[in-house]
Amino acid sequence: MHRGKAMAKTVERRRWNPWRLLGWGMAAGLLLLPLVAMQFTDEVVWDAFDFVFMGVLLGGVGVGLEFTFRRSGDLTFRIAAGVALATGFLLLWGNAAVGIIAERDEVRVPYVSVVAVALIGATLARFRPAGLARAMSATALAQASLPVILWAAGLASPAEVWSSRVAELTGFFVVLWMLAAVLFLKVARARRPRPPLPIF
C-alpha cells in the first residue's frame, strides 16, 4: 500500500517537474510564434501542414528528451542525446524550409533517410552508449555521402552538389553527428569495467 502511494507521488512529481513544464511550454511557444507573426506581417505564411509538421518535429524532440532523462541520469549521455535530437530537428526543419541542396522535393525528401539511419541505428543498439556511438557515426557518414549519391543518381547537378553552401551545411551536420558519437563513446568507455589489477 505504502509502495503504491510512493510510486504515485513519484509519477506526480515527474508530471509537474518545473523543467519538464518549461520544456513543453517552450515547444508550444515556438509552435505558436509563426501564428502570432502572421497577424503582423505578410512575410510569414504558414498553412495547416506547416503547423502539423513543426508540431510533429517539436513533439518528437520532446518525447526523445523525456525518454533520455528517464533512461539515464548520466549528464554526458543526456547531452549526447540532446545534441543528436537537436541535429535531427535542425536537419529536417532546415531542409523542409529552404533545402540543403535545393528546394525540389527529389533532393529534399532523401534527407529524411539521414534521420532514419539515426533512429534505426539507435533502436538496433537498444539505446546503449556504445551502439549509439556507432549509430551516430553511421549517420554522419550518411549525411556526408548523400549529396554525392544524389549527384550520381542524376537528381542534382554538379554545380548544386559541389557548391560551398552544400559543403558548409553538410560539414556542419556531420560535425554535430560526430560530436554526439564522441559523447556516447565517452559514456560507453566510462561504463566499461576495468580489468582487475594483476596479483604478484
PDB file of C-alpha atoms in Angstrom:
ATOM      1  CA  MET A   1       0.000   0.000   0.000  1.00  0.00           C
ATOM      2  CA  HIS A   2       2.740   2.414   1.022  1.00  0.00           C
ATOM      3  CA  ARG A   3       4.791   1.385  -2.003  1.00  0.00           C
ATOM      4  CA  GLY A   4       1.885   2.187  -4.310  1.00  0.00           C
ATOM      5  CA  LYS A   5       1.470   5.642  -2.765  1.00  0.00           C
ATOM      6  CA  ALA A   6       5.202   6.307  -3.108  1.00  0.00           C
ATOM      7  CA  MET A   7       5.118   5.370  -6.794  1.00  0.00           C
ATOM      8  CA  ALA A   8       2.092   7.605  -7.359  1.00  0.00           C
ATOM      9  CA  LYS A   9       3.880  10.530  -5.703  1.00  0.00           C
ATOM     10  CA  THR A  10       6.961   9.912  -7.895  1.00  0.00           C
ATOM     11  CA  VAL A  11       4.839   9.954 -11.048  1.00  0.00           C
ATOM     12  CA  GLU A  12       3.111  13.123  -9.856  1.00  0.00           C
ATOM     13  CA  ARG A  13       6.449  14.837  -9.216  1.00  0.00           C
ATOM     14  CA  ARG A  14       7.657  13.913 -12.707  1.00  0.00           C
ATOM     15  CA  ARG A  15       4.445  15.217 -14.225  1.00  0.00           C
ATOM     16  CA  TRP A  16       4.761  18.617 -12.532  1.00  0.00           C
ATOM     17  CA  ASN A  17       8.549  18.910 -12.753  1.00  0.00           C
ATOM     18  CA  PRO A  18       9.269  22.616 -13.475  1.00  0.00           C
ATOM     19  CA  TRP A  19      11.956  21.796 -16.063  1.00  0.00           C
ATOM     20  CA  ARG A  20       9.539  19.468 -17.839  1.00  0.00           C
ATOM     21  CA  LEU A  21       6.824  22.114 -17.866  1.00  0.00           C
ATOM     22  CA  LEU A  22       9.312  24.731 -19.075  1.00  0.00           C
ATOM     23  CA  GLY A  23      10.477  22.497 -21.927  1.00  0.00           C
ATOM     24  CA  TRP A  24       6.996  21.707 -23.201  1.00  0.00           C
ATOM     25  CA  GLY A  25       5.976  25.342 -22.700  1.00  0.00           C
ATOM     26  CA  MET A  26       8.873  26.483 -24.882  1.00  0.00           C
ATOM     27  CA  ALA A  27       7.887  23.955 -27.542  1.00  0.00           C
ATOM     28  CA  ALA A  28       4.320  25.276 -27.525  1.00  0.00           C
ATOM     29  CA  GLY A  29       5.632  28.844 -27.706  1.00  0.00           C
ATOM     30  CA  LEU A  30       7.788  28.034 -30.733  1.00  0.00           C
ATOM     31  CA  LEU A  31       4.808  26.455 -32.438  1.00  0.00           C
ATOM     32  CA  LEU A  32       2.621  29.496 -31.773  1.00  0.00           C
ATOM     33  CA  LEU A  33       5.278  32.031 -32.772  1.00  0.00           C
ATOM     34  CA  PRO A  34       4.569  31.822 -36.545  1.00  0.00           C
ATOM     35  CA  LEU A  35       0.837  32.156 -35.857  1.00  0.00           C
ATOM     36  CA  VAL A  36       1.458  35.387 -33.956  1.00  0.00           C
ATOM     37  CA  ALA A  37       3.865  36.651 -36.628  1.00  0.00           C
ATOM     38  CA  MET A  38       1.251  36.048 -39.329  1.00  0.00           C
ATOM     39  CA  GLN A  39      -1.001  38.590 -37.624  1.00  0.00           C
ATOM     40  CA  PHE A  40       1.578  41.358 -38.121  1.00  0.00           C
ATOM     41  CA  THR A  41       3.431  40.561 -41.362  1.00  0.00           C
ATOM     42  CA  ASP A  42       2.741  39.008 -44.747  1.00  0.00           C
ATOM     43  CA  GLU A  43       6.252  37.576 -44.935  1.00  0.00           C
ATOM     44  CA  VAL A  44       5.306  34.653 -42.667  1.00  0.00           C
ATOM     45  CA  VAL A  45       2.778  32.411 -44.392  1.00  0.00           C
ATOM     46  CA  TRP A  46       2.137  29.023 -42.795  1.00  0.00           C
ATOM     47  CA  ASP A  47      -0.650  26.613 -43.670  1.00  0.00           C
ATOM     48  CA  ALA A  48      -2.055  23.713 -41.658  1.00  0.00           C
ATOM     49  CA  PHE A  49       0.590  21.312 -42.964  1.00  0.00           C
ATOM     50  CA  ASP A  50       3.386  23.602 -41.764  1.00  0.00           C
ATOM     51  CA  PHE A  51       1.974  23.701 -38.231  1.00  0.00           C
ATOM     52  CA  VAL A  52       1.416  19.931 -38.169  1.00  0.00           C
ATOM     53  CA  PHE A  53       4.937  19.294 -39.473  1.00  0.00           C
ATOM     54  CA  MET A  54       6.508  21.602 -36.884  1.00  0.00           C
ATOM     55  CA  GLY A  55       4.309  20.128 -34.157  1.00  0.00           C
ATOM     56  CA  VAL A  56       5.477  16.614 -35.033  1.00  0.00           C
ATOM     57  CA  LEU A  57       9.128  17.723 -35.018  1.00  0.00           C
ATOM     58  CA  LEU A  58       8.855  19.513 -31.674  1.00  0.00           C
ATOM     59  CA  GLY A  59       6.837  16.662 -30.195  1.00  0.00           C
ATOM     60  CA  GLY A  60       9.411  14.140 -31.387  1.00  0.00           C
ATOM     61  CA  VAL A  61      12.237  16.074 -29.754  1.00  0.00           C
ATOM     62  CA  GLY A  62      10.237  16.432 -26.549  1.00  0.00           C
ATOM     63  CA  VAL A  63       9.401  12.730 -26.360  1.00  0.00           C
ATOM     64  CA  GLY A  64      13.018  11.883 -27.143  1.00  0.00           C
ATOM     65  CA  LEU A  65      14.242  14.073 -24.289  1.00  0.00           C
ATOM     66  CA  GLU A  66      11.663  12.581 -21.920  1.00  0.00           C
ATOM     67  CA  PHE A  67      12.857   9.083 -22.851  1.00  0.00           C
ATOM     68  CA  THR A  68      16.507  10.075 -22.418  1.00  0.00           C
ATOM     69  CA  PHE A  69      16.020  11.647 -18.998  1.00  0.00           C
ATOM     70  CA  ARG A  70      14.114   8.622 -17.746  1.00  0.00           C
ATOM     71  CA  ARG A  71      16.600   6.149 -19.177  1.00  0.00           C
ATOM     72  CA  SER A  72      19.795   7.643 -17.766  1.00  0.00           C
ATOM     73  CA  GLY A  73      20.880  10.165 -15.171  1.00  0.00           C
ATOM     74  CA  ASP A  74      24.332  10.444 -16.745  1.00  0.00           C
ATOM     75  CA  LEU A  75      24.872  14.075 -17.771  1.00  0.00           C
ATOM     76  CA  THR A  76      27.131  13.240 -20.718  1.00  0.00           C
ATOM     77  CA  PHE A  77      24.591  10.725 -22.039  1.00  0.00           C
ATOM     78  CA  ARG A  78      21.855  13.340 -21.795  1.00  0.00           C
ATOM     79  CA  ILE A  79      23.973  15.959 -23.564  1.00  0.00           C
ATOM     80  CA  ALA A  80      24.823  13.478 -26.339  1.00  0.00           C
ATOM     81  CA  ALA A  81      21.155  12.611 -26.813  1.00  0.00           C
ATOM     82  CA  GLY A  82      20.259  16.307 -26.787  1.00  0.00           C
ATOM     83  CA  VAL A  83      22.847  17.021 -29.489  1.00  0.00           C
ATOM     84  CA  ALA A  84      21.543  14.161 -31.636  1.00  0.00           C
ATOM     85  CA  LEU A  85      17.904  15.216 -31.230  1.00  0.00           C
ATOM     86  CA  ALA A  86      18.695  18.877 -31.933  1.00  0.00           C
ATOM     87  CA  THR A  87      20.705  17.903 -35.017  1.00  0.00           C
ATOM     88  CA  GLY A  88      17.863  15.800 -36.375  1.00  0.00           C
ATOM     89  CA  PHE A  89      15.404  18.622 -35.728  1.00  0.00           C
ATOM     90  CA  LEU A  90      17.583  21.252 -37.417  1.00  0.00           C
ATOM     91  CA  LEU A  91      18.221  18.991 -40.408  1.00  0.00           C
ATOM     92  CA  LEU A  92      14.549  18.190 -41.028  1.00  0.00           C
ATOM     93  CA  TRP A  93      13.335  21.722 -40.342  1.00  0.00           C
ATOM     94  CA  GLY A  94      16.036  23.486 -42.360  1.00  0.00           C
ATOM     95  CA  ASN A  95      15.733  21.053 -45.253  1.00  0.00           C
ATOM     96  CA  ALA A  96      11.962  21.472 -45.346  1.00  0.00           C
ATOM     97  CA  ALA A  97      12.222  25.259 -45.153  1.00  0.00           C
ATOM     98  CA  VAL A  98      14.928  26.043 -47.710  1.00  0.00           C
ATOM     99  CA  GLY A  99      16.513  22.734 -48.713  1.00  0.00           C
ATOM    100  CA  ILE A 100      20.113  21.645 -48.137  1.00  0.00           C
ATOM    101  CA  ILE A 101      20.825  21.397 -51.865  1.00  0.00           C
ATOM    102  CA  ALA A 102      17.711  22.897 -53.465  1.00  0.00           C
ATOM    103  CA  GLU A 103      14.003  23.303 -52.785  1.00  0.00           C
ATOM    104  CA  ARG A 104      12.982  20.498 -55.161  1.00  0.00           C
ATOM    105  CA  ASP A 105      11.271  17.540 -53.490  1.00  0.00           C
ATOM    106  CA  GLU A 106      13.505  14.988 -55.215  1.00  0.00           C
ATOM    107  CA  VAL A 107      16.539  16.346 -53.376  1.00  0.00           C
ATOM    108  CA  ARG A 108      14.797  17.312 -50.139  1.00  0.00           C
ATOM    109  CA  VAL A 109      12.908  14.116 -49.322  1.00  0.00           C
ATOM    110  CA  PRO A 110      16.010  11.831 -49.354  1.00  0.00           C
ATOM    111  CA  TYR A 111      17.414  13.774 -46.398  1.00  0.00           C
ATOM    112  CA  VAL A 112      14.783  12.108 -44.232  1.00  0.00           C
ATOM    113  CA  SER A 113      16.830   8.930 -44.688  1.00  0.00           C
ATOM    114  CA  VAL A 114      19.690  10.501 -42.700  1.00  0.00           C
ATOM    115  CA  VAL A 115      17.490  10.823 -39.629  1.00  0.00           C
ATOM    116  CA  ALA A 116      16.103   7.345 -40.339  1.00  0.00           C
ATOM    117  CA  VAL A 117      19.650   5.956 -40.107  1.00  0.00           C
ATOM    118  CA  ALA A 118      19.993   7.544 -36.654  1.00  0.00           C
ATOM    119  CA  LEU A 119      16.630   6.209 -35.429  1.00  0.00           C
ATOM    120  CA  ILE A 120      17.092   2.700 -36.805  1.00  0.00           C
ATOM    121  CA  GLY A 121      20.661   2.538 -35.532  1.00  0.00           C
ATOM    122  CA  ALA A 122      19.632   3.710 -32.062  1.00  0.00           C
ATOM    123  CA  THR A 123      16.824   1.144 -31.948  1.00  0.00           C
ATOM    124  CA  LEU A 124      19.092  -1.707 -33.053  1.00  0.00           C
ATOM    125  CA  ALA A 125      21.615  -0.596 -30.424  1.00  0.00           C
ATOM    126  CA  ARG A 126      18.858  -0.709 -27.795  1.00  0.00           C
ATOM    127  CA  PHE A 127      19.902   2.835 -26.879  1.00  0.00           C
ATOM    128  CA  ARG A 128      23.134   1.636 -25.308  1.00  0.00           C
ATOM    129  CA  PRO A 129      26.025   4.138 -25.417  1.00  0.00           C
ATOM    130  CA  ALA A 130      28.467   2.066 -27.484  1.00  0.00           C
ATOM    131  CA  GLY A 131      25.804   1.197 -30.040  1.00  0.00           C
ATOM    132  CA  LEU A 132      24.580   4.787 -30.121  1.00  0.00           C
ATOM    133  CA  ALA A 133      28.128   5.962 -30.860  1.00  0.00           C
ATOM    134  CA  ARG A 134      28.238   3.628 -33.869  1.00  0.00           C
ATOM    135  CA  ALA A 135      24.764   4.740 -34.960  1.00  0.00           C
ATOM    136  CA  MET A 136      25.717   8.425 -34.850  1.00  0.00           C
ATOM    137  CA  SER A 137      28.934   7.696 -36.790  1.00  0.00           C
ATOM    138  CA  ALA A 138      26.890   5.880 -39.455  1.00  0.00           C
ATOM    139  CA  THR A 139      24.517   8.854 -39.563  1.00  0.00           C
ATOM    140  CA  ALA A 140      27.432  11.245 -40.100  1.00  0.00           C
ATOM    141  CA  LEU A 141      28.612   9.049 -42.976  1.00  0.00           C
ATOM    142  CA  ALA A 142      25.105   9.043 -44.477  1.00  0.00           C
ATOM    143  CA  GLN A 143      24.972  12.836 -44.157  1.00  0.00           C
ATOM    144  CA  ALA A 144      28.322  13.259 -45.897  1.00  0.00           C
ATOM    145  CA  SER A 145      27.634  10.812 -48.715  1.00  0.00           C
ATOM    146  CA  LEU A 146      24.044  11.808 -49.569  1.00  0.00           C
ATOM    147  CA  PRO A 147      24.948  14.795 -51.818  1.00  0.00           C
ATOM    148  CA  VAL A 148      27.262  12.535 -53.828  1.00  0.00           C
ATOM    149  CA  ILE A 149      24.539   9.870 -54.076  1.00  0.00           C
ATOM    150  CA  LEU A 150      22.020  12.436 -55.306  1.00  0.00           C
ATOM    151  CA  TRP A 151      24.524  13.678 -57.897  1.00  0.00           C
ATOM    152  CA  ALA A 152      25.335  10.126 -59.036  1.00  0.00           C
ATOM    153  CA  ALA A 153      21.614   9.393 -59.348  1.00  0.00           C
ATOM    154  CA  GLY A 154      21.163  12.440 -61.555  1.00  0.00           C
ATOM    155  CA  LEU A 155      18.864  14.194 -59.080  1.00  0.00           C
ATOM    156  CA  ALA A 156      21.188  17.150 -58.527  1.00  0.00           C
ATOM    157  CA  SER A 157      23.600  18.926 -60.804  1.00  0.00           C
ATOM    158  CA  PRO A 158      27.352  19.114 -60.091  1.00  0.00           C
ATOM    159  CA  ALA A 159      27.031  22.861 -59.568  1.00  0.00           C
ATOM    160  CA  GLU A 160      24.437  22.286 -56.844  1.00  0.00           C
ATOM    161  CA  VAL A 161      26.193  19.415 -55.084  1.00  0.00           C
ATOM    162  CA  TRP A 162      29.690  20.896 -55.123  1.00  0.00           C
ATOM    163  CA  SER A 163      28.660  24.400 -54.064  1.00  0.00           C
ATOM    164  CA  SER A 164      30.224  25.985 -50.986  1.00  0.00           C
ATOM    165  CA  ARG A 165      26.769  26.246 -49.391  1.00  0.00           C
ATOM    166  CA  VAL A 166      26.177  22.492 -49.572  1.00  0.00           C
ATOM    167  CA  ALA A 167      29.705  21.793 -48.330  1.00  0.00           C
ATOM    168  CA  GLU A 168      29.275  24.116 -45.344  1.00  0.00           C
ATOM    169  CA  LEU A 169      25.845  22.761 -44.389  1.00  0.00           C
ATOM    170  CA  THR A 170      26.937  19.153 -44.837  1.00  0.00           C
ATOM    171  CA  GLY A 171      30.051  19.761 -42.765  1.00  0.00           C
ATOM    172  CA  PHE A 172      28.011  21.469 -40.069  1.00  0.00           C
ATOM    173  CA  PHE A 173      25.680  18.494 -39.649  1.00  0.00           C
ATOM    174  CA  VAL A 174      28.476  15.933 -39.916  1.00  0.00           C
ATOM    175  CA  VAL A 175      30.320  17.672 -37.072  1.00  0.00           C
ATOM    176  CA  LEU A 176      27.182  17.620 -34.897  1.00  0.00           C
ATOM    177  CA  TRP A 177      26.514  13.915 -35.556  1.00  0.00           C
ATOM    178  CA  MET A 178      30.143  13.110 -34.773  1.00  0.00           C
ATOM    179  CA  LEU A 179      30.003  15.207 -31.599  1.00  0.00           C
ATOM    180  CA  ALA A 180      27.072  13.073 -30.426  1.00  0.00           C
ATOM    181  CA  ALA A 181      29.040   9.942 -31.361  1.00  0.00           C
ATOM    182  CA  VAL A 182      32.096  11.056 -29.370  1.00  0.00           C
ATOM    183  CA  LEU A 183      29.984  11.864 -26.313  1.00  0.00           C
ATOM    184  CA  PHE A 184      28.204   8.495 -26.451  1.00  0.00           C
ATOM    185  CA  LEU A 185      31.562   6.768 -26.822  1.00  0.00           C
ATOM    186  CA  LYS A 186      32.830   8.629 -23.769  1.00  0.00           C
ATOM    187  CA  VAL A 187      29.875   7.304 -21.755  1.00  0.00           C
ATOM    188  CA  ALA A 188      30.467   3.765 -23.034  1.00  0.00           C
ATOM    189  CA  ARG A 189      34.131   3.849 -22.055  1.00  0.00           C
ATOM    190  CA  ALA A 190      33.309   5.215 -18.617  1.00  0.00           C
ATOM    191  CA  ARG A 191      30.895   2.326 -18.056  1.00  0.00           C
ATOM    192  CA  ARG A 192      33.319  -0.327 -19.301  1.00  0.00           C
ATOM    193  CA  PRO A 193      34.522  -2.444 -16.351  1.00  0.00           C
ATOM    194  CA  ARG A 194      38.190  -2.054 -15.596  1.00  0.00           C
ATOM    195  CA  PRO A 195      40.321  -5.208 -15.690  1.00  0.00           C
ATOM    196  CA  PRO A 196      41.436  -6.453 -12.276  1.00  0.00           C
ATOM    197  CA  LEU A 197      44.904  -5.495 -11.140  1.00  0.00           C
ATOM    198  CA  PRO A 198      47.474  -8.291 -11.515  1.00  0.00           C
ATOM    199  CA  ILE A 199      48.380 -10.127  -8.346  1.00  0.00           C
ATOM    200  CA  PHE A 200      52.078 -10.878  -7.942  1.00  0.00           C
TER     201      PHE A 200
END
